[in-house]
């Protein structure tokens, strides 16, 4: 599979990415390195509880309250946010399993990349092997390769929609490259 060349050294080129590759994982669960930004390293795979919110006078469903098991919280659960009754709520485990299922179905060699978790938002990256990468070095000597990754993200507090996107991954520095122009993404709400 041939990739079109992208000049990564062009200072005028539009880039839209955050350098999660430079942040070291501080937790590993089931072989998945996780950048965990919670104060007490709360597992992104802890159980959540989805409780109906009913209007006070009519008793009609107004949405759901989302809580996560947290042993350090006074009542054993921490409130993460409220979602509408139409919000597509997937657990972080379901999102991870879906990412792995898509990668497996691609038929390409892949491996778990890393995950990001801040207590409300979650992203998981699946990296494809060098077999589907291309050299972008100016010398053409294979010293600077760009490959493909998939990123899936969601949130328990509606700050992120459930989304899947294809992205580039630069092997030299392990940076991810998201681009609305070069790579498509699919969002659900």
CSV table of C-alpha atoms in Angstrom, one decimal, residues 46-185:
chain,number,residue,atom,x,y,z
A,46,UNK,CA,-13.4,1.0,36.6
A,47,UNK,CA,-17.2,0.3,36.6
A,48,UNK,CA,-19.5,3.1,35.8
A,49,UNK,CA,-23.1,3.6,37.0
A,50,UNK,CA,-25.7,5.2,34.7
A,51,UNK,CA,-28.5,6.5,36.9
A,52,UNK,CA,-31.7,8.0,35.4
A,53,UNK,CA,-32.3,11.7,36.1
A,54,UNK,CA,-36.1,12.4,36.4
A,55,UNK,CA,-37.7,15.8,36.3
A,56,UNK,CA,-39.0,16.9,39.7
A,57,UNK,CA,-42.7,17.5,38.8
A,58,UNK,CA,-43.6,15.2,35.9
A,59,UNK,CA,-41.1,12.4,36.7
A,60,UNK,CA,-40.0,12.3,33.0
A,61,UNK,CA,-36.6,11.1,32.0
A,62,UNK,CA,-34.3,14.1,31.6
A,63,UNK,CA,-31.0,12.2,31.0
A,64,UNK,CA,-28.6,10.2,33.1
A,65,UNK,CA,-26.0,10.9,35.8
A,66,UNK,CA,-22.7,9.1,35.2
A,67,UNK,CA,-20.6,8.0,38.2
A,68,UNK,CA,-17.5,5.8,38.4
A,69,UNK,CA,-16.4,3.5,41.2
A,70,UNK,CA,-13.7,5.4,43.2
A,71,UNK,CA,-12.5,3.9,46.6
A,72,UNK,CA,-11.1,7.3,47.5
A,73,UNK,CA,-14.5,9.1,47.2
A,74,UNK,CA,-16.6,9.6,50.4
A,75,UNK,CA,-19.4,7.4,49.1
A,76,UNK,CA,-17.4,5.0,46.9
A,77,UNK,CA,-18.4,6.7,43.6
A,78,UNK,CA,-17.4,10.0,41.9
A,79,UNK,CA,-19.8,12.0,39.8
A,80,UNK,CA,-18.4,12.5,36.2
A,81,UNK,CA,-21.3,14.4,34.5
A,82,UNK,CA,-24.7,14.2,33.1
A,83,UNK,CA,-25.7,13.0,29.6
A,84,UNK,CA,-28.9,13.3,27.7
A,85,UNK,CA,-31.0,10.2,27.1
A,86,UNK,CA,-29.8,10.2,23.4
A,87,UNK,CA,-26.1,10.4,24.2
A,88,UNK,CA,-24.2,7.3,23.0
A,89,UNK,CA,-22.4,6.3,26.2
A,90,UNK,CA,-19.8,3.6,25.7
A,91,UNK,CA,-17.5,2.4,28.5
A,92,UNK,CA,-13.8,2.8,28.1
A,93,UNK,CA,-13.5,-1.0,27.9
A,94,UNK,CA,-16.0,-1.1,25.1
A,95,UNK,CA,-14.1,1.6,23.2
A,96,UNK,CA,-10.8,-0.3,23.6
A,97,UNK,CA,-12.4,-3.6,22.5
A,98,UNK,CA,-14.0,-1.8,19.5
A,99,UNK,CA,-10.6,-0.3,18.5
A,100,UNK,CA,-8.9,-3.8,18.7
A,101,UNK,CA,-11.8,-5.3,16.7
A,102,UNK,CA,-11.4,-2.8,13.9
A,103,UNK,CA,-7.6,-3.2,13.9
A,104,UNK,CA,-8.0,-7.0,13.8
A,105,UNK,CA,-10.6,-6.8,11.0
A,106,UNK,CA,-8.2,-4.7,8.9
A,107,UNK,CA,-5.9,-7.7,8.2
A,108,UNK,CA,-2.9,-5.4,8.8
A,109,UNK,CA,-0.2,-6.1,11.5
A,110,UNK,CA,-1.0,-4.0,14.5
A,111,UNK,CA,-0.3,-3.6,18.2
A,112,UNK,CA,-1.9,-1.6,21.1
A,113,UNK,CA,-0.3,1.8,21.2
A,114,UNK,CA,-1.2,3.8,24.3
A,115,UNK,CA,-4.2,5.3,26.0
A,116,UNK,CA,-5.0,8.6,27.6
A,117,UNK,CA,-7.4,9.0,30.6
A,118,UNK,CA,-8.1,12.1,32.7
A,119,UNK,CA,-11.1,10.8,34.7
A,120,UNK,CA,-13.7,11.9,32.2
A,121,UNK,CA,-12.1,11.7,28.7
A,122,UNK,CA,-10.5,8.6,27.3
A,123,UNK,CA,-8.6,7.9,24.1
A,124,UNK,CA,-6.9,4.7,22.9
A,125,UNK,CA,-4.4,4.4,20.0
A,126,UNK,CA,-3.8,1.3,17.9
A,127,UNK,CA,-0.6,1.4,15.9
A,128,UNK,CA,-0.1,-0.5,12.6
A,129,UNK,CA,3.3,-2.0,11.7
A,130,UNK,CA,6.1,-0.6,9.6
A,131,UNK,CA,4.8,-2.8,6.7
A,132,UNK,CA,2.3,0.0,6.0
A,133,UNK,CA,4.7,2.9,6.5
A,134,UNK,CA,6.5,5.2,4.1
A,135,UNK,CA,9.9,6.8,4.2
A,136,UNK,CA,9.6,10.6,4.3
A,137,UNK,CA,13.3,11.4,4.8
A,138,UNK,CA,14.8,13.9,2.5
A,139,UNK,CA,17.7,11.5,1.8
A,140,UNK,CA,15.3,8.6,1.0
A,141,UNK,CA,17.4,6.3,3.3
A,142,UNK,CA,14.5,5.0,5.5
A,143,UNK,CA,15.6,7.1,8.5
A,144,UNK,CA,12.3,8.9,8.9
A,145,UNK,CA,9.2,6.7,8.4
A,146,UNK,CA,5.5,7.6,8.8
A,147,UNK,CA,3.0,4.9,9.4
A,148,UNK,CA,-0.7,4.6,10.3
A,149,UNK,CA,-2.5,4.5,13.6
A,150,UNK,CA,-6.2,4.6,14.7
A,151,UNK,CA,-7.4,6.7,17.6
A,152,UNK,CA,-10.7,6.1,19.3
A,153,UNK,CA,-12.0,8.5,21.9
A,154,UNK,CA,-14.9,9.0,24.1
A,155,UNK,CA,-15.9,10.8,27.4
A,156,UNK,CA,-18.2,10.2,30.3
A,157,UNK,CA,-19.0,13.9,30.6
A,158,UNK,CA,-19.9,14.7,27.0
A,159,UNK,CA,-16.7,16.8,26.5
A,160,UNK,CA,-15.7,14.4,23.7
A,161,UNK,CA,-18.0,12.6,21.3
A,162,UNK,CA,-17.4,8.9,20.6
A,163,UNK,CA,-15.0,9.3,17.6
A,164,UNK,CA,-12.7,7.2,15.5
A,165,UNK,CA,-10.0,8.7,13.3
A,166,UNK,CA,-7.1,7.5,11.2
A,167,UNK,CA,-3.9,9.3,11.9
A,168,UNK,CA,-0.3,9.3,10.8
A,169,UNK,CA,2.5,8.2,13.2
A,170,UNK,CA,6.0,9.4,12.8
A,171,UNK,CA,8.3,6.5,13.9
A,172,UNK,CA,11.4,8.8,14.5
A,173,UNK,CA,9.8,10.6,17.5
A,174,UNK,CA,6.5,8.6,17.9
A,175,UNK,CA,4.3,11.7,17.4
A,176,UNK,CA,0.8,11.3,16.2
A,177,UNK,CA,-0.4,13.5,13.3
A,178,UNK,CA,-4.2,14.2,13.1
A,179,UNK,CA,-5.4,16.1,10.0
A,180,UNK,CA,-8.9,16.8,8.9
A,181,UNK,CA,-7.7,17.2,5.4
A,182,UNK,CA,-5.5,14.1,5.0
A,183,UNK,CA,-7.3,11.6,7.3
A,184,UNK,CA,-11.0,11.1,7.8
A,185,UNK,CA,-12.8,10.7,11.1
